[in-house]
Coordinates of C-alpha atoms in Angstrom, one line a residue:
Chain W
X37 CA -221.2 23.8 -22.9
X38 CA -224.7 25.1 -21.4
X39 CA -225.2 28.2 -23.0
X40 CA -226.0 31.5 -20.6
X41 CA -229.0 33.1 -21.7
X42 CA -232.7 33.9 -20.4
X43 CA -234.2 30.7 -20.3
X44 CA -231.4 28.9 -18.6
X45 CA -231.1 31.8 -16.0
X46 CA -234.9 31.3 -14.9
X47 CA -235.0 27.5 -14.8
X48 CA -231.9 27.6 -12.2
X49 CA -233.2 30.9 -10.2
X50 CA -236.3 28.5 -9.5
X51 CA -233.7 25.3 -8.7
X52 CA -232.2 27.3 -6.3
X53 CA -228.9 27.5 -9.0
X54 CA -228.0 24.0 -8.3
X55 CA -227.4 22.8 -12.0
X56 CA -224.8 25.0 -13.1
X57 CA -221.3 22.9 -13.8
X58 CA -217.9 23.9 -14.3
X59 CA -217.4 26.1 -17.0
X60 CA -214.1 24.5 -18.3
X61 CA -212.4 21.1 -17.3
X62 CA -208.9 20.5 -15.4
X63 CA -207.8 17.9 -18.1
X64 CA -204.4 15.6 -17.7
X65 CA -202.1 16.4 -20.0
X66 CA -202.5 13.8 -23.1
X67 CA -198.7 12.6 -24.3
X68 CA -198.7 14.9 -27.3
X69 CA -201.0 17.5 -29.0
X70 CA -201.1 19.0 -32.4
X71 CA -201.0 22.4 -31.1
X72 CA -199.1 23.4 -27.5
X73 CA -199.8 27.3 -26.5
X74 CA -197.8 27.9 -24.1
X75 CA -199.4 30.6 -22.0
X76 CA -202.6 30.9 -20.5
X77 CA -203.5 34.4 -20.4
X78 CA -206.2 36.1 -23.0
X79 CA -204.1 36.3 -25.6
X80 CA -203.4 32.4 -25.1
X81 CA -206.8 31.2 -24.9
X82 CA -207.7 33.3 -27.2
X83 CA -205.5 31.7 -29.8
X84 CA -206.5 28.5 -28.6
X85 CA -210.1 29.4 -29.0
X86 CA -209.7 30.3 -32.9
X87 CA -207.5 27.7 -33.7
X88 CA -210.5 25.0 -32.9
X89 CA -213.3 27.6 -33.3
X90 CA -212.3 29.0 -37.0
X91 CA -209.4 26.5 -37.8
X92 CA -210.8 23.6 -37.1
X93 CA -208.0 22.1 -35.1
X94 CA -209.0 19.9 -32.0
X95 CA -206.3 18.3 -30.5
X96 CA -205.0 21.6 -28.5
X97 CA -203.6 22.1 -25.3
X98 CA -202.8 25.7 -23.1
X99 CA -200.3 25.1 -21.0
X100 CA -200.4 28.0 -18.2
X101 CA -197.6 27.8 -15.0
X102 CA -200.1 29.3 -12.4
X103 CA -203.9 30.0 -12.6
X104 CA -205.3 31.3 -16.2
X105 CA -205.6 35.1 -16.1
X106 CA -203.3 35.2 -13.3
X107 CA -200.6 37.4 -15.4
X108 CA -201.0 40.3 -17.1
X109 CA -204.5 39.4 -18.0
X110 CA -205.4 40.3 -14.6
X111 CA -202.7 43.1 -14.1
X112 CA -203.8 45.3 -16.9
X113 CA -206.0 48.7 -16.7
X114 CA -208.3 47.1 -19.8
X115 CA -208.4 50.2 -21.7
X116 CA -209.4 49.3 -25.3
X117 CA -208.5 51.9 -27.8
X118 CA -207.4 51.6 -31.9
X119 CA -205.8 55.3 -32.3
X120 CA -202.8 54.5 -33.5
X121 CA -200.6 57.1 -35.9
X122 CA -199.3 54.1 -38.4
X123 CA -201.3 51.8 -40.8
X124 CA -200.0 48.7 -39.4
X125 CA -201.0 49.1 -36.1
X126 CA -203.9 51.0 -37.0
X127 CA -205.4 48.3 -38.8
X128 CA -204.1 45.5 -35.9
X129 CA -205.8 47.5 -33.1
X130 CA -209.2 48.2 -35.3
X131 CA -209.5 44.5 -36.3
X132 CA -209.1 43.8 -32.5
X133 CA -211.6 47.0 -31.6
X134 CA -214.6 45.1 -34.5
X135 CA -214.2 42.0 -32.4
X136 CA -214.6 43.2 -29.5
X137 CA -217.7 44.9 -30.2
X138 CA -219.4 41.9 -31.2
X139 CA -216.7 39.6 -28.0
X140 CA -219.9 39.1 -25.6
X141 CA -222.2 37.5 -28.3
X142 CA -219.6 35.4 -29.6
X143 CA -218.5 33.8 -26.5
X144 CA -222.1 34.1 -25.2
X145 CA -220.5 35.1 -22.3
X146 CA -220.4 38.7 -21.0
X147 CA -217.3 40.7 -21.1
X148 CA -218.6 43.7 -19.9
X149 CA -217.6 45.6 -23.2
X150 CA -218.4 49.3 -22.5
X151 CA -217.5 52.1 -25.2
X152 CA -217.6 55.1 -22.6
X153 CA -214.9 57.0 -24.5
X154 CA -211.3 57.1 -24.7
X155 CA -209.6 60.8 -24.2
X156 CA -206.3 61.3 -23.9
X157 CA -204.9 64.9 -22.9
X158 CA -202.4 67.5 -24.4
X159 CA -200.3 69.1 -22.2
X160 CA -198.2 71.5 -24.1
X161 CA -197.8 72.4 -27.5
X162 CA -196.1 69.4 -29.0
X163 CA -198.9 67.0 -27.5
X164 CA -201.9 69.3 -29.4
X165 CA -199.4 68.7 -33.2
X166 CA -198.9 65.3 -32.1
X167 CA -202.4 64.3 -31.2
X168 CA -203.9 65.8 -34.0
X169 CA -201.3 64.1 -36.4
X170 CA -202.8 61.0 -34.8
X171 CA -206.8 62.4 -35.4
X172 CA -206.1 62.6 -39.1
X173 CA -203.9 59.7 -39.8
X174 CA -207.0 58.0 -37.7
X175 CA -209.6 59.1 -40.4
X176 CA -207.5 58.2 -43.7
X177 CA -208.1 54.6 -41.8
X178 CA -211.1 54.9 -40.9
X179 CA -211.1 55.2 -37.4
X180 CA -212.8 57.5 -35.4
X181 CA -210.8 59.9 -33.6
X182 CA -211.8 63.5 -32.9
X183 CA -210.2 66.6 -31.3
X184 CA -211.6 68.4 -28.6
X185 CA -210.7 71.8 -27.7
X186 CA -210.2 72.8 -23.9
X187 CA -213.7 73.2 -23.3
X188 CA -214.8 70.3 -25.1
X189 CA -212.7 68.1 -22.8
X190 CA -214.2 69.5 -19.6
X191 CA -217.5 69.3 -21.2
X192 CA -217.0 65.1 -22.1
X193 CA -215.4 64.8 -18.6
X194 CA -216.8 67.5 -16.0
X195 CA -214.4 66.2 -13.7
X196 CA -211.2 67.5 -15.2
X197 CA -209.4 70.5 -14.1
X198 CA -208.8 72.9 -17.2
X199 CA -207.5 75.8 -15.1
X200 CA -204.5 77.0 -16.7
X201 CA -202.2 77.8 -14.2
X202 CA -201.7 74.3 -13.4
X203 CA -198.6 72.1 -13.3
X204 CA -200.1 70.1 -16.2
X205 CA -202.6 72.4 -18.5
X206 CA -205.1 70.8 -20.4
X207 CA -204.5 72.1 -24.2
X208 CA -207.2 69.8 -25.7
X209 CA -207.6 66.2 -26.3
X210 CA -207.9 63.7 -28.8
X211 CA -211.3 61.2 -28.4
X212 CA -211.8 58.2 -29.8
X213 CA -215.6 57.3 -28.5
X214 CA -215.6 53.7 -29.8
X215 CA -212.7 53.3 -27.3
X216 CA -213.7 51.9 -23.5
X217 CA -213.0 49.0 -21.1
X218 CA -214.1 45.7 -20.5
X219 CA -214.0 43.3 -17.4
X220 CA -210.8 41.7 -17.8
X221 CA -211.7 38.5 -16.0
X222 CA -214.9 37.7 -17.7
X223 CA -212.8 37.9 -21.7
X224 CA -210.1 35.2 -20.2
X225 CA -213.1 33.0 -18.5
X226 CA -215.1 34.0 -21.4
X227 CA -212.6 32.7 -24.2
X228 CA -211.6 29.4 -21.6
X229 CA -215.3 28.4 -21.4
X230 CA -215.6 28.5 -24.9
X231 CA -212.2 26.8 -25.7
X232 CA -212.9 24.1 -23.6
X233 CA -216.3 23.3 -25.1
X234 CA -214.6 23.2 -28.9
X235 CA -212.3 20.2 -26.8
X236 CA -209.4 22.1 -25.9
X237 CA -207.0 20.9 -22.6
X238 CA -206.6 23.8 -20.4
X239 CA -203.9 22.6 -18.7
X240 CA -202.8 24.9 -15.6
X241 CA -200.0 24.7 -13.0
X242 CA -198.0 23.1 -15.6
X243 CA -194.3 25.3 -16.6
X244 CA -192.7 24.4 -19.2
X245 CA -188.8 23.9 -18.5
X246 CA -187.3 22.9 -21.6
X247 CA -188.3 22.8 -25.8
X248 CA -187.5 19.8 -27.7
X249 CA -186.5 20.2 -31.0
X250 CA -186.1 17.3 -33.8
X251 CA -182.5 16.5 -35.9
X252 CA -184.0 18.7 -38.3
X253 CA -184.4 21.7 -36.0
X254 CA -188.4 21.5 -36.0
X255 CA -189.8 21.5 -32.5
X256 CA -191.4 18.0 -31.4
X257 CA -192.5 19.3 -27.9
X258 CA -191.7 20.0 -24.4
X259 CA -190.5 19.8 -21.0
X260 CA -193.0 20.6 -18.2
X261 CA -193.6 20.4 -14.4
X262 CA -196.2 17.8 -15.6
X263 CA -194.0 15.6 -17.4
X264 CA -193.1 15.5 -21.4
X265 CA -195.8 16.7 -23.8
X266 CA -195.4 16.4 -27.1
X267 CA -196.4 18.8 -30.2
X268 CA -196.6 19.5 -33.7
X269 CA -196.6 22.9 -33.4
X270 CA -196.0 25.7 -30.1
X271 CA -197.5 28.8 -30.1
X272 CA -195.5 31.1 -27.3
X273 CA -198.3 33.6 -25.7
X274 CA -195.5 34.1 -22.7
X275 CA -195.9 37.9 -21.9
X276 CA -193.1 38.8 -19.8
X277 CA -191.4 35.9 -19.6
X278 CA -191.0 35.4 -23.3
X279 CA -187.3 36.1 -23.8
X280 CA -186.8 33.4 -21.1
X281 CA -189.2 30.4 -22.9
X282 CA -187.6 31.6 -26.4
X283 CA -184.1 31.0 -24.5
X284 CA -185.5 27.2 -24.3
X285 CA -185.4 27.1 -28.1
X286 CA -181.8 28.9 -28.6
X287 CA -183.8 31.7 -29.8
X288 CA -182.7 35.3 -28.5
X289 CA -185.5 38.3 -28.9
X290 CA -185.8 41.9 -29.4
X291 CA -187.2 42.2 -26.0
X292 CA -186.6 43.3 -22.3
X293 CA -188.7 42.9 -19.4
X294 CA -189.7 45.7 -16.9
X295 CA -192.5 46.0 -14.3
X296 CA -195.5 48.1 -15.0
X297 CA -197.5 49.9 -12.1
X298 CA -201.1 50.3 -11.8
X299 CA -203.3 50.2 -8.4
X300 CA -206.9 50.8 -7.7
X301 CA -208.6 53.1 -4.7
X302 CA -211.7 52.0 -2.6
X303 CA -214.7 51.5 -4.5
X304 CA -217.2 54.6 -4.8
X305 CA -220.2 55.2 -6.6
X306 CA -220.4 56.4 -10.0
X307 CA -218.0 59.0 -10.3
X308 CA -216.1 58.9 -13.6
X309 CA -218.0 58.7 -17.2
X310 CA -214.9 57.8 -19.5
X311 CA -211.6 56.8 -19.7
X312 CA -208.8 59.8 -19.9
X313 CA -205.3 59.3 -20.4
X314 CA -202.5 61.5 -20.1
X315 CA -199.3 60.6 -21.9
X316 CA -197.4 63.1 -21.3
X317 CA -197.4 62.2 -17.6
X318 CA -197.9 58.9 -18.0
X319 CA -201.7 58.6 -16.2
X320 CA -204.5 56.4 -17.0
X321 CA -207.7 56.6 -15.3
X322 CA -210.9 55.2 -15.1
X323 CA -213.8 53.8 -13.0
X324 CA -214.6 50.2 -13.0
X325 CA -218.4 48.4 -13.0
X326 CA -217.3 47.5 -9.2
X327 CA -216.6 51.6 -8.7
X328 CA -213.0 51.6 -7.8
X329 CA -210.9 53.9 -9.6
X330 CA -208.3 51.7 -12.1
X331 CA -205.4 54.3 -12.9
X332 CA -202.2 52.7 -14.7
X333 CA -198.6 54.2 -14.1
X334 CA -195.5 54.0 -16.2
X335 CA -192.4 51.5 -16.2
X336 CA -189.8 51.5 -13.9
X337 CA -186.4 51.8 -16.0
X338 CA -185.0 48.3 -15.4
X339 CA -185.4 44.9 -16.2
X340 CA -187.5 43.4 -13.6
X341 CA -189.5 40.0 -12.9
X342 CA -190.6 41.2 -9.1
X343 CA -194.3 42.3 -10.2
X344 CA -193.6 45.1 -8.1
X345 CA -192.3 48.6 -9.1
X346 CA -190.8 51.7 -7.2
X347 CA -193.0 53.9 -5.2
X348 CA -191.6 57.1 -6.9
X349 CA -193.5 55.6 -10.5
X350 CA -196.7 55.6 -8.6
X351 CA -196.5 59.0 -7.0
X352 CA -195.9 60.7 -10.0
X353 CA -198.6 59.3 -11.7
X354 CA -200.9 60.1 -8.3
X355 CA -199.3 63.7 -8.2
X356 CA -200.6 64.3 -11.6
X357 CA -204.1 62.5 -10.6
X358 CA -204.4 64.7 -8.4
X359 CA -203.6 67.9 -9.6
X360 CA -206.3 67.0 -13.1
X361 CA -208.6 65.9 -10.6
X362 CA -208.3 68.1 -7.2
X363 CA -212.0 65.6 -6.0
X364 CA -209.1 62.6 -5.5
X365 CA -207.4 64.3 -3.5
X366 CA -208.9 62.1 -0.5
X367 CA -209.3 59.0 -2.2
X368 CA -207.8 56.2 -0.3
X369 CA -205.6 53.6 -2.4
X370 CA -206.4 50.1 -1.8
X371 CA -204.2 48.2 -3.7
X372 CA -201.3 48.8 -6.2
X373 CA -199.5 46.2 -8.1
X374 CA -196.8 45.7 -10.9
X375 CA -197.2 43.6 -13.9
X376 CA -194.0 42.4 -16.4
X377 CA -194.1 43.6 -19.6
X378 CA -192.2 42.6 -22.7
X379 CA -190.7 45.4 -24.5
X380 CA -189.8 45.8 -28.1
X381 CA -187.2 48.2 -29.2
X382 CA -190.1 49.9 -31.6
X383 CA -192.5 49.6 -29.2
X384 CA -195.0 47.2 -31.8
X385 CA -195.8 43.8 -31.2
X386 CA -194.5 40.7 -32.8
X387 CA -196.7 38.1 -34.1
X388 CA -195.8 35.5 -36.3
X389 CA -192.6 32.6 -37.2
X390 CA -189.9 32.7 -35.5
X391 CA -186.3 30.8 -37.3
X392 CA -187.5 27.7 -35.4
X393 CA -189.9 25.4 -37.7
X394 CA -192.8 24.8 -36.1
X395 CA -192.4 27.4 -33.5
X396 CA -194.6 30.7 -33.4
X397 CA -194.3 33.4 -30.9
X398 CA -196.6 36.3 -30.0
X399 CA -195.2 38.7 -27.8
X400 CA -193.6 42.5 -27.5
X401 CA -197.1 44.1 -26.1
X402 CA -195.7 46.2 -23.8
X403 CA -197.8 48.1 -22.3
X404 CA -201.0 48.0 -23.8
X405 CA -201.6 44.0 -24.9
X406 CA -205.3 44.1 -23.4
X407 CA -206.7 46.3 -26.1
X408 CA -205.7 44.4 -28.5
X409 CA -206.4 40.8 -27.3
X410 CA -209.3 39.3 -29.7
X411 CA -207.5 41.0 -32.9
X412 CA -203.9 39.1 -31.7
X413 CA -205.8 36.2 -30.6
X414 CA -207.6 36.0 -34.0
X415 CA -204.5 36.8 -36.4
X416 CA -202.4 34.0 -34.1
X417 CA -204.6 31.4 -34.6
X418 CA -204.3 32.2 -38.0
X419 CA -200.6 32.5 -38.4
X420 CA -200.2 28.7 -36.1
X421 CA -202.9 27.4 -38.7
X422 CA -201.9 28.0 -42.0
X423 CA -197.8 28.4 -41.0
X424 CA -198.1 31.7 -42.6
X425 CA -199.1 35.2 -41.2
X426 CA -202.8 37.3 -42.0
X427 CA -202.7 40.1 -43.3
X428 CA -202.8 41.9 -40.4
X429 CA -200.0 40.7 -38.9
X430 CA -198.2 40.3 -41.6
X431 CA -195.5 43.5 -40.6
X432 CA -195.2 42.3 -37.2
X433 CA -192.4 39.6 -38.5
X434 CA -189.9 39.0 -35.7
X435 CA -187.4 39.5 -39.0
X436 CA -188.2 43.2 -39.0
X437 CA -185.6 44.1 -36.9
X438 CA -183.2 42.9 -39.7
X439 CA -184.8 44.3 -42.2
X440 CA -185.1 47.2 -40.7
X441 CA -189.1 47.6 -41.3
X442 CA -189.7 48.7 -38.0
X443 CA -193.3 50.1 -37.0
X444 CA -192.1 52.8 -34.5
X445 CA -195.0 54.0 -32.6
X446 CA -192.3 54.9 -29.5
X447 CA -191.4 57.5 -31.7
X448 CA -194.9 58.5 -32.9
X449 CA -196.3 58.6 -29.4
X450 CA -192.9 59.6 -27.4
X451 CA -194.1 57.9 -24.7
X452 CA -194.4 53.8 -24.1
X453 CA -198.2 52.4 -24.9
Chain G
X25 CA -187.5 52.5 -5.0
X26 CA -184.3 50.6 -5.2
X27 CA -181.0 51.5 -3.2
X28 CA -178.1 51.7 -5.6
X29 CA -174.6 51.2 -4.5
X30 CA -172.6 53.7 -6.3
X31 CA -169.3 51.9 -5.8
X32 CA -167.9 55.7 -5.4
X33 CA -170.8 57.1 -3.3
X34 CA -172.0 54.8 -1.3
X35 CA -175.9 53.8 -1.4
X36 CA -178.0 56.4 -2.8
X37 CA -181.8 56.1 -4.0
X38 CA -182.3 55.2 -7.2
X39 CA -184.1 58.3 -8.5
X40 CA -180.5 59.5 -8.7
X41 CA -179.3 56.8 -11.4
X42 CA -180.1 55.9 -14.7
X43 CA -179.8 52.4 -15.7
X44 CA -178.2 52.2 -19.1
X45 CA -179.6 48.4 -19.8
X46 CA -177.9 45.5 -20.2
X47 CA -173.8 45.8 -19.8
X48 CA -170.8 43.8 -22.1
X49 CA -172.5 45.0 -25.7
X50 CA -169.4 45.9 -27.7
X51 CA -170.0 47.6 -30.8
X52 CA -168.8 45.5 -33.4
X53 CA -165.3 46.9 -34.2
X54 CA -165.7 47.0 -38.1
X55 CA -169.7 47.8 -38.6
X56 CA -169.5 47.2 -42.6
X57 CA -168.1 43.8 -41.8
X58 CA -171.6 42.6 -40.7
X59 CA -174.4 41.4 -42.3
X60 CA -177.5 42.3 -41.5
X61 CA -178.8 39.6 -38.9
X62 CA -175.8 40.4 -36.9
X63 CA -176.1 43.8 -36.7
X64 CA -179.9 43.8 -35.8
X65 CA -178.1 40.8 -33.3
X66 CA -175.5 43.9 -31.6
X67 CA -178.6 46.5 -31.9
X68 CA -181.8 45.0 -30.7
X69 CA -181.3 41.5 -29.0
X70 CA -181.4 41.4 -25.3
X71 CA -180.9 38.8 -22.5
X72 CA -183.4 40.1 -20.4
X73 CA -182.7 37.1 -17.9
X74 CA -185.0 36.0 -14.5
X75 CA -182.0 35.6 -12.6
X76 CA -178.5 37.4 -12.1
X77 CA -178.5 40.4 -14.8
X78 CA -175.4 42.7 -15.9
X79 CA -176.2 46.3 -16.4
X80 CA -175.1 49.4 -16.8
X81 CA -175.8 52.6 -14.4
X82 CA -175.0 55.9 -14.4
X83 CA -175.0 58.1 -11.3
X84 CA -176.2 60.9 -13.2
X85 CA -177.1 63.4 -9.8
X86 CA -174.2 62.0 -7.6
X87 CA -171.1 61.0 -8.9
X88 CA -172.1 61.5 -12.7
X89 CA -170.0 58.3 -13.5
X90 CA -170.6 54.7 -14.9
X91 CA -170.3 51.5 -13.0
X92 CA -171.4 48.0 -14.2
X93 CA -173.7 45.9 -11.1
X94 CA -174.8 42.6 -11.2
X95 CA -178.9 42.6 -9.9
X96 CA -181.1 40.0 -9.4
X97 CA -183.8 40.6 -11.2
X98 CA -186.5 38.2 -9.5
X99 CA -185.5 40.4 -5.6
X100 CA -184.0 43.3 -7.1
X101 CA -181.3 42.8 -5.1
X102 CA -177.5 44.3 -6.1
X103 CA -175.0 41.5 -5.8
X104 CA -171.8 43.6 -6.7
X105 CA -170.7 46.2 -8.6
X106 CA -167.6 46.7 -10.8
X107 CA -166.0 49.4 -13.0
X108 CA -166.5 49.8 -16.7
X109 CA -164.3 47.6 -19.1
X110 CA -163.7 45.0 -16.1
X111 CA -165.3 41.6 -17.2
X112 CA -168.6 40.3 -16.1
X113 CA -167.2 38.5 -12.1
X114 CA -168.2 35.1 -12.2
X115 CA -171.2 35.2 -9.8
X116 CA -174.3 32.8 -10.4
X117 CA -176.4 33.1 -7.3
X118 CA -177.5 36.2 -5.4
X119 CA -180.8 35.8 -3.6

């Protein structure tokens, strides 16, 4: 791999840029692998990346059906946040929120990491108790999280409408300043590059059909489009479209699949210095390096593989847009899509073994898997490594559903994340 | 926005229904019989299929009463519907 920095950059600005290669290679599949990820999004080639990177594993393949970062990875609204109300996921979405502070000089590549400030609004009384249940819970981790009265809000964002005669009345908020975005794109090309240079096969346009599993139950590889691979070990990093790879394995999961809206307007100039959220109406909004607006809706109510969602989702969501921010009123909307999100009945994640030997899944992100995608990246690696969950992790066992250990943040937040 | 065929209305817009999730999941008859991986089984497991899907809806500003509907869940599209307590009809396809 030719690393990115000054030097390199001058040498090829005065050779007219004619020495820069391919920044990962499009490998045939070898018969059999060690490690099979099936799943080339962030959180895949993430995994893959720590496996070889802090593992030391090197026969690893990604298998990916389309283009890498064509799923979810690039349908997301990359907000990165860690304010979450319980310890578990507090501590899963800070360990993800430390690497991505340091994401751009570990993969010497940049991903556009920018800590502008997460705020997320309080509507009505509830919202202001909840929230700053949420601040305090934040600071016994930790984690920064501050509340902001009325004025404070319009004083971090100018834009915002606090007139209080409006459909949705700004109360407060809760701002965690550590929070932000990054370039979506760049972390999957970023953690692909760097993959590929520790040896591992990014393999794409290759579906997998079928999971073999030995007399004794353990997995010994898979079907693909591509022909048989073979594997030690599979690491399933399937998004929405886990419940239906798990199927492969007879193994049936917590989860259901529903579309997720978000859409973006024509670019402008620098408009919008942070990212605000609204829960209670289900808005996200912010301005990306390119200058469109990026604002993220809510779920449609059924399950869904179409990557499209109803137009009533997306109104609401504008309707309230508007009303927070009357200057939109006149933006025009350039594009909207829908991604497919796996659900969990708790609304946490699951990471870790699954009843199948050799088989590890990491799914149930819902909504909001792009925040966390170094940190579940990271704690994967681990779990596929040493066949036994990091601390981390540890509570988000598939077998928590039996137990009944559930980490309920639907409850905490009332809303979907 | 999906048109719903309310098998007693007609098709009506689908801000008018709630879908109740996935149809033909009995409660187990005698709860205290289970053990715990088959309750979690009845409570949290889901199909969630990319194909033909059996759900529940309820028109809840129309009619205000349950159907089951078979949906394809790759087009959206309704296949049938059928009333509550009828088994799932042995469809496959739907576009």
């Amino acid at each position: 791999m030719r690393r990115f920095s000054l030097p390199t950059l001058l040498s090829e600005a005065l050779n007219a840029h004619q020495g820069w290669s391919r920044q990962w290679r499009n490998p045939t599949p070898k018969p059999a692998y060690d490690v099979l990820i099936i799943g080339g999004g962030s959180h895949g080639l993430g995994a893959a990346y720590y496996l070889a990177k802090e593992h030391g594993l090197r026969n690893i393949a990604v298998l990916e059906k389309g283009w890498i970062g064509g799923g979810n990875s690039g349908r997301n609204t990359t907000i990165i946040r860690s304010n979450y109300l319980y310890d578990e996921s507090a501590a899963l979405y800070e360990h993800a929120v430390k690497l991505w502070e340091g994401l751009s000089q570990e993969l010497n590549y940049n991903v556009m990491f920018s800590q502008r400030g997460v705020l997320m609004l309080a509507h009505n009384q509830h919202d202001v108790q909840s929230f700053k249940r949420h601040v305090y819970s934040n600071r016994l981790n930790g984690i920064d999280n501050e509340w902001l009265t009325r004025e404070q809000t319009k004083e971090f964002c100018p834009q915002l409408n606090i007139s209080p005669d409006i459909r949705y009345p700004v109360l407060g908020g809760a701002l965690q300043r550590r929070g932000g975005t990054a370039r979506h794109d760049a972390v999957v090309w970023g953690y692909a590059r760097g993959a590929d240079a520790l040896g591992v096969d990014i393999i794409q346009n290759c579906e997998v059909t079928a999971i073999h599993r030995g007399p004794d139950g353990a997995v010994t590889g898979v079907e693909t489009t591509r022909g048989p691979i073979g594997a030690k070990k599979i690491g399933v990093s399937a998004a929405g479209h886990t419940s239906m790879v798990m199927a492969m394995a007879g193994v049936r999961m917590p989860l259901e699949s529903f579309p997720l809206q978000a859409l973006v307007s024509e670019p402008v100039k620098p408009c919008f210095p942070c990212v605000l959220m609204s829960n209670a109406v289900h808005a996200y909004i912010s301005q990306s390096d390119k200058g469109e607006l990026v604002i993220g809706a809510g779920t449609d109510q059924y399950v869904s593989y179409s990557q499209q969602g109803g137009l009533h989702i997306t109104t609401h969501t504008l309707d309230a847009i508007c009303e927070l921010f009357p200057q939109f009123t006149r933006m025009k909307m350039l594009r909207n899509w829908g991604g497919i999100v796996d659900v969990t009945p708790d609304r946490s994640p699951i990471i870790g073994k699954t009843p199948v030997k050799g088989l590890y899944v990491n799914c149930g992100w819902g909504t909001g898997g792009f925040k966390a995608t170094p940190g579940s990246a990271h704690v994967f690696a681990h779990t596929i490594a040493r066949d036994e969950p990091h601390p981390v992790n540890a509570p988000f066992t598939l077998d928590r559903f039996r137990t009944g250990r559930l980490i309920d943040e639907a409850a905490a937040a009332a809303v979907a994340h | 926005m999906l048109l719903v065929p309310c098998p007693y209305c007609g098709p009506r817009p689908e801000v008018e229904f709630r879908c109740g999730g996935e149809a033909h999941i009995a409660r187990p008859a005698d709860p205290d019989a289970l053990d715990d991986a088959a309750w979690a089984e009845y409570l949290f497991a889901r199909t969630s299929p990319k194909g033909v899907h059996a759900e529940r809806w309820l028109h809840a500003h129309g009619c205000g009463r349950w159907f089951n509907a078979l949906r394809n869940t790759v087009s959206d599209a309704f296949i049938t519907t059928y009333e509550m307590g009828e088994p799932r009809p042995d469809i496959t396809g739907g576009r």
